[in-house]
One Martini backbone bead per residue (centre of mass of N, CA, C, O) as a GRO file, in nm:
protein
  127
    1MET     BB    1   9.529  13.349   6.253
    2SER     BB    2   9.539  13.011   6.229
    3GLU     BB    3   9.687  12.708   6.290
    4PHE     BB    4   9.561  12.581   6.008
    5ASP     BB    5   9.677  12.749   5.763
    6ASN     BB    6   9.976  12.590   5.771
    7ILE     BB    7   9.949  12.265   5.772
    8THR     BB    8  10.127  12.191   5.476
    9ALA     BB    9  10.379  12.316   5.582
   10PRO     BB   10  10.657  12.252   5.653
   11PRO     BB   11  10.914  12.272   5.853
   12PRO     BB   12  11.187  12.402   5.903
   13PRO     BB   13  11.492  12.365   5.902
   14PRO     BB   14  11.767  12.354   6.065
   15THR     BB   15  12.007  12.558   6.165
   16SER     BB   16  12.364  12.603   6.090
   17ASP     BB   17  12.686  12.710   6.142
   18GLY     BB   18  12.775  12.444   5.978
   19PRO     BB   19  12.879  12.166   5.924
   20VAL     BB   20  12.788  11.840   5.952
   21PRO     BB   21  12.866  11.579   6.124
   22SER     BB   22  12.926  11.259   6.056
   23ASP     BB   23  12.767  11.131   6.294
   24GLN     BB   24  12.502  11.264   6.241
   25ARG     BB   25  12.474  11.179   5.936
   26THR     BB   26  12.457  10.876   6.010
   27MET     BB   27  12.208  10.877   6.193
   28ALA     BB   28  12.019  10.989   5.989
   29LEU     BB   29  12.050  10.768   5.780
   30VAL     BB   30  11.941  10.542   5.957
   31ALA     BB   31  11.671  10.658   6.017
   32HIS     BB   32  11.560  10.645   5.740
   33LEU     BB   33  11.638  10.335   5.646
   34LEU     BB   34  11.479  10.183   5.880
   35GLY     BB   35  11.204  10.221   5.764
   36ILE     BB   36  11.220   9.979   5.553
   37PHE     BB   37  11.242   9.739   5.799
   38THR     BB   38  11.086   9.875   6.087
   39GLY     BB   39  10.963  10.133   6.049
   40PHE     BB   40  10.918  10.329   6.338
   41ILE     BB   41  11.119  10.206   6.542
   42GLY     BB   42  11.392  10.305   6.459
   43ALA     BB   43  11.333  10.621   6.477
   44LEU     BB   44  11.249  10.601   6.769
   45ILE     BB   45  11.503  10.518   6.890
   46ILE     BB   46  11.681  10.754   6.796
   47TRP     BB   47  11.524  10.968   6.916
   48LEU     BB   48  11.518  10.885   7.218
   49ILE     BB   49  11.829  10.898   7.244
   50ASN     BB   50  11.850  11.220   7.106
   51LYS     BB   51  11.632  11.436   7.239
   52ASP     BB   52  11.831  11.560   7.485
   53ASP     BB   53  12.060  11.631   7.280
   54THR     BB   54  12.180  11.952   7.188
   55SER     BB   55  12.437  11.868   7.002
   56LYS     BB   56  12.195  11.704   6.797
   57PRO     BB   57  11.996  11.861   6.580
   58PHE     BB   58  11.994  11.680   6.322
   59VAL     BB   59  11.910  11.415   6.444
   60ILE     BB   60  11.650  11.507   6.567
   61ASP     BB   61  11.510  11.619   6.303
   62GLN     BB   62  11.540  11.348   6.118
   63SER     BB   63  11.407  11.133   6.312
   64LYS     BB   64  11.132  11.290   6.329
   65GLU     BB   65  11.076  11.283   6.034
   66ALA     BB   66  11.090  10.975   6.004
   67LEU     BB   67  10.865  10.908   6.216
   68ASN     BB   68  10.636  11.068   6.069
   69PHE     BB   69  10.646  10.906   5.822
   70GLN     BB   70  10.604  10.605   5.941
   71ILE     BB   71  10.320  10.684   6.057
   72THR     BB   72  10.196  10.740   5.786
   73ILE     BB   73  10.264  10.451   5.660
   74ALA     BB   74  10.091  10.295   5.859
   75ILE     BB   75   9.818  10.420   5.790
   76ALA     BB   76   9.815  10.345   5.493
   77TYR     BB   77   9.842  10.033   5.555
   78ILE     BB   78   9.568  10.017   5.699
   79VAL     BB   79   9.380  10.132   5.483
   80SER     BB   80   9.460   9.928   5.258
   81SER     BB   81   9.384   9.682   5.404
   82ILE     BB   82   9.080   9.747   5.424
   83LEU     BB   83   9.055   9.781   5.097
   84VAL     BB   84   9.092   9.501   4.980
   85VAL     BB   85   8.800   9.431   4.963
   86VAL     BB   86   8.773   9.644   4.711
   87LEU     BB   87   9.080   9.600   4.557
   88ILE     BB   88   9.242   9.876   4.587
   89GLY     BB   89   9.440   9.789   4.827
   90THR     BB   90   9.657   9.649   4.654
   91LEU     BB   91   9.760   9.916   4.500
   92MET     BB   92   9.813  10.073   4.744
   93LEU     BB   93  10.022   9.885   4.891
   94ALA     BB   94  10.235   9.918   4.653
   95ALA     BB   95  10.254  10.233   4.660
   96VAL     BB   96  10.348  10.264   4.960
   97TRP     BB   97  10.598  10.103   4.920
   98VAL     BB   98  10.739  10.254   4.704
   99ALA     BB   99  10.745  10.532   4.854
  100ASN     BB  100  10.899  10.451   5.077
  101LEU     BB  101  11.157  10.346   4.938
  102VAL     BB  102  11.222  10.617   4.795
  103LEU     BB  103  11.197  10.829   5.026
  104CYS     BB  104  11.410  10.703   5.203
  105ILE     BB  105  11.654  10.709   4.991
  106MET     BB  106  11.645  11.022   4.961
  107ALA     BB  107  11.678  11.109   5.252
  108GLY     BB  108  11.951  10.955   5.313
  109VAL     BB  109  12.116  11.114   5.110
  110LYS     BB  110  12.077  11.384   5.224
  111ALA     BB  111  12.161  11.325   5.518
  112ASN     BB  112  12.459  11.251   5.425
  113ASN     BB  113  12.511  11.563   5.306
  114GLY     BB  114  12.357  11.760   5.525
  115GLU     BB  115  12.063  11.767   5.445
  116ALA     BB  116  11.748  11.861   5.505
  117TYR     BB  117  11.453  11.653   5.497
  118ARG     BB  118  11.115  11.664   5.350
  119TYR     BB  119  10.835  11.510   5.356
  120PRO     BB  120  10.579  11.424   5.180
  121PHE     BB  121  10.254  11.403   5.332
  122THR     BB  122  10.312  11.456   5.637
  123LEU     BB  123  10.242  11.376   5.957
  124ARG     BB  124  10.307  11.606   6.222
  125LEU     BB  125  10.303  11.473   6.541
  126ILE     BB  126  10.594  11.529   6.597
  127LYS     BB  127  10.745  11.834   6.738
   0.00000   0.00000   0.00000
């Protein structure tokens, strides 16, 4: 089995011993929703602040997931911007924007409920 056999399956969410604390749920919610307004910068800041704090596994996991998704969205925006020349890019820009908005809101709601969310079609560059 090569390392690329299971490349499309998202990693499993972290297992917790009990309910996720309120402060971790709030930080995970903020990490997801900041993607709508700041792109990958908001999730990057939250991940960098919390990545060494082992007492916050939910925040680390969800901010990393939001960061990976926003990097994927940035790549999609770049490709769409290049394709504007052949007119399909305009439709792609709109589709990427709507997908970003909808998926970030869905992820924020799940994170606020204490459930780990995995974005579809995400390049998981930060492990």
